[in-house]
Amino acid sequence: MNRGVCSVPGLVEWCPFKLSSLVSLQDHAYPADELMPLTCRGRVRGQEPSRGDVDDALGKFSLTLIDTLDTLVVLNKTKEFEEAVKKVIKDVNLDNDIVVSVFETNIRVLGGLLGGHSVAIMLKDKGEHMQWYNGELLHMAKELGYKLLPAFNTTSGLPYPRVNLKFGVRHPEARTGTETDTCTACAGTLILEFAALSRFTGTSIFEEYARKALDFIWEKRQRSSNLVGVTINIHTGDWVRKDSGVGAGIDSYYEYLLKAYVLLGDDSFLERFNTHYDAIMKYISQPPLLLDVHIHKPMLNARTWMDSLLAFFPGLQVLKGDIRPAIETHEMLYQVIKKHNFLPEAFTTDFRVHWAQHPLRPEFAESTYFLYKATGDPYYLEVGKTLIENLNKYARVPCGFAAMKDVRTGSHEDRMDSFFLAEMFKYLYLLFADKEDMIFDIEDYIFTTEAHLLPLWLSTTNQTISKKNTTTEYTELDDSNFDWTCPNTQILFPNDPMFAQSIREPLKNVVDKSCPRSISRAEESLGSGPKPPLRARDFMASNPEHLEILKKMGVSLIHLKDGRVQLVQHAVQAASSLDAEDGLRFMQEMIELSSQQQKEQQLPPRAVQIVSHPFFGRVVLTAGPAQFGMDLSKHKSGTRGFVAAIKPYNGCSEITNPEAVKEKIALMQRGQCMFAEKARNIQKAGAIGGIVIDDNEGSSSDTAPLFQMAGDGKNTDDITIPMLFLFNKEGNIILDAIREYEAVEVLLSDKAKDRDLEMENMDQKLSENDSHKQNSEEASSASQDVGAVSEEPEEGENQDSSIPGPGEADASEPACTQGDEQPQEQQTETESDSKVNWDNKVQPMESILADWNEDIEAFEMMEKDEL
């Protein structure tokens, strides 16, 4: 069976588009750090509204291009790789006056340069490509390494979380250096890149600094549990956030301990990893779930939800050789994906949506790849096929792939992070690639956390660091934890090819049918004995038995004058320490239940989907609902129609162009009257729906919380048409489309519908016929008029509680889904320009569609070839 990506039925669309996304980056975004796929322009820091910490990855150093260098070689695009390397050498400036994340710059930029150098010297050695290359990427990596070193100027050796590329840390002009905390992963995910830099260059200082940071974290672990917290004080070493898990804030610290052993051959890294891994499996792993716990009280869960970054962990377990729990957790995650098309940023233990965004993270694809490598089970090829189909169906837009603003509605965010091309493309391609599809042996390299390739021969090169074990007090563990060799996958499932399936089978319906709650550690300690005495959802203040249970758990009930009931827990008043833990869990559940009930009073976001030519449902805009008019959640087909601007545009008086609005969806501007009044006026004019566009210039759903249109305090039952609200940025996308195409049709719905493939194909055929007809006419005209001259065509989180904070929640959903949004303050910042021109203009719609039509033609050619 040929598994090559372009040979798998149903995946032919992936092949041309994987390269066209890179082309879109070059055509629409270069030299910016990221591509904005909805507006087809580059994201330049300081020119777009600030997204907070997310923007710390941007340094005006062509981030996505550098992050994608070794991906090009994996895809066998050696010519494009050579051109990209020349661009990086010629254009990228690393001396910008800009504050960046040490962690992100290390894994994406330093790692990207080192990965690019690794494959460049490999190609040069083969004698066909890169013969001119003389280590230029390595020189840039060394320059960047020195720019990151000032961040390590702390008494602990832990780096500051941010550094100014030009002025370092604590310089008068640095604008950084006052931070006191960093995440464990931020300080513990440096050893691979820094050690590789030292081994490549012979300069030991980088590896020394990274080792010192790892040593400090190890010494500060909680000794009784052998767990580490999420956030640590870089000066004192005190744990700031004392919850522990394998997701955001800690994830790649564990990954780098094991991979540092593989790359560098230092036994102490394996001993540390095994000690931590034993604690993880003892306290955090509750198959198939992975739940955060308190480092001082590891039997007590710290939260009731999981974040999507933990999806990397099954892949790490494969590298460790612990396959069963890897299969279990991966299958649970896959069931969540099948429910929502993508993995939500966070979801609860009963699989409700907690944070609804999905920035096209690659961790699940990474684990899928490693599980297939370990088991050879074709089931994981089907998983990969599902991922690719969902990306093409729901995330692909004219200029690339857009992050999901909300997995429930299918709305998009104008964002395509560099890790999408650096990791997602790489892992999915490798999942389906046959050995003959590769121009080098991938087994000769180890993947960094950003999927950059570092050669294994570095373990024997420039060993300037002693392997002496400088740490002590390793916990005595089961001998199986200290196997010194990687597992032989051929003997993992002796005489039992159905082994993996037998593990997966019980989890097939874990999301849709059972919606299980998590088992608390206190409950687990009771074995198969009695269940916890009382759950918050079952509590009744009038039940004497419940009151007696509360008393036993140290929980007091106070009746307030206004009729409400207040609960207070005093652990010292509990009957036992176990009862006190039950009481704490009960209080956490009660607070979260109260929070969820408040969320349920809010309406979920809606979707405005552009379905006419040439969009065909690819562009989905997040819309705010109205508390009046048609409830789109009860009308699954939604309301579909062409849009028309009303006069007057504010909609606050009788509509003067009713003939233009009748049987159409009316566009109007926010302001000057109540929303309900606008709705009544357009309904009277014959409109079948309405879209209110924010009058606040530059407002966007990317940076503002969900907006709901309230009624006017009167009875609004007379309003029967649907009304939705778009922020200014999203509204302008529709207005720009009208300017280009006049007739623009949209669908108002509770969530995005599948794009209209039939209409898209029909439109493409009509377009081809018109093109052939036009060519014939031009040829005929040219033969009659020899003197005619042809015209040249134009070129185209920091929250320490499981209880959601204020403003997080944006919606609730029946059954097993419920979500949160995280509004961010909108602000801009100005950064100095580098030597490349950073002005990125919005591409004309014609240029965008010209590129898109090329992609569609490529898809059709691939389909013909497949047939």
Coordinates of C-alpha atoms in Angstrom, one line a residue, residues 639 642 646 655 657-666 678-690 721:
T639 CA -31.4 32.4 7.2
F642 CA -28.1 38.5 -0.4
I646 CA -30.1 50.3 4.0
I655 CA -36.2 52.8 5.4
N657 CA -34.9 52.1 -0.1
P658 CA -37.3 49.3 0.7
E659 CA -37.1 47.9 -2.9
A660 CA -33.3 47.2 -2.3
V661 CA -33.9 45.6 1.1
K662 CA -36.9 43.4 0.4
E663 CA -36.2 39.7 0.8
K664 CA -32.6 40.5 1.6
I665 CA -30.4 40.7 4.7
A666 CA -30.1 44.3 5.7
K678 CA -33.5 49.1 13.8
A679 CA -34.9 45.5 13.6
R680 CA -38.5 46.7 13.4
N681 CA -37.7 49.2 10.7
I682 CA -35.9 46.7 8.4
Q683 CA -38.6 44.1 9.1
K684 CA -41.2 46.6 8.0
A685 CA -39.2 47.2 4.8
G686 CA -39.3 43.5 4.0
A687 CA -35.9 42.4 5.1
I688 CA -35.5 38.7 6.1
G689 CA -32.6 39.4 8.5
G690 CA -30.3 42.1 9.7
I721 CA -36.3 38.1 11.8

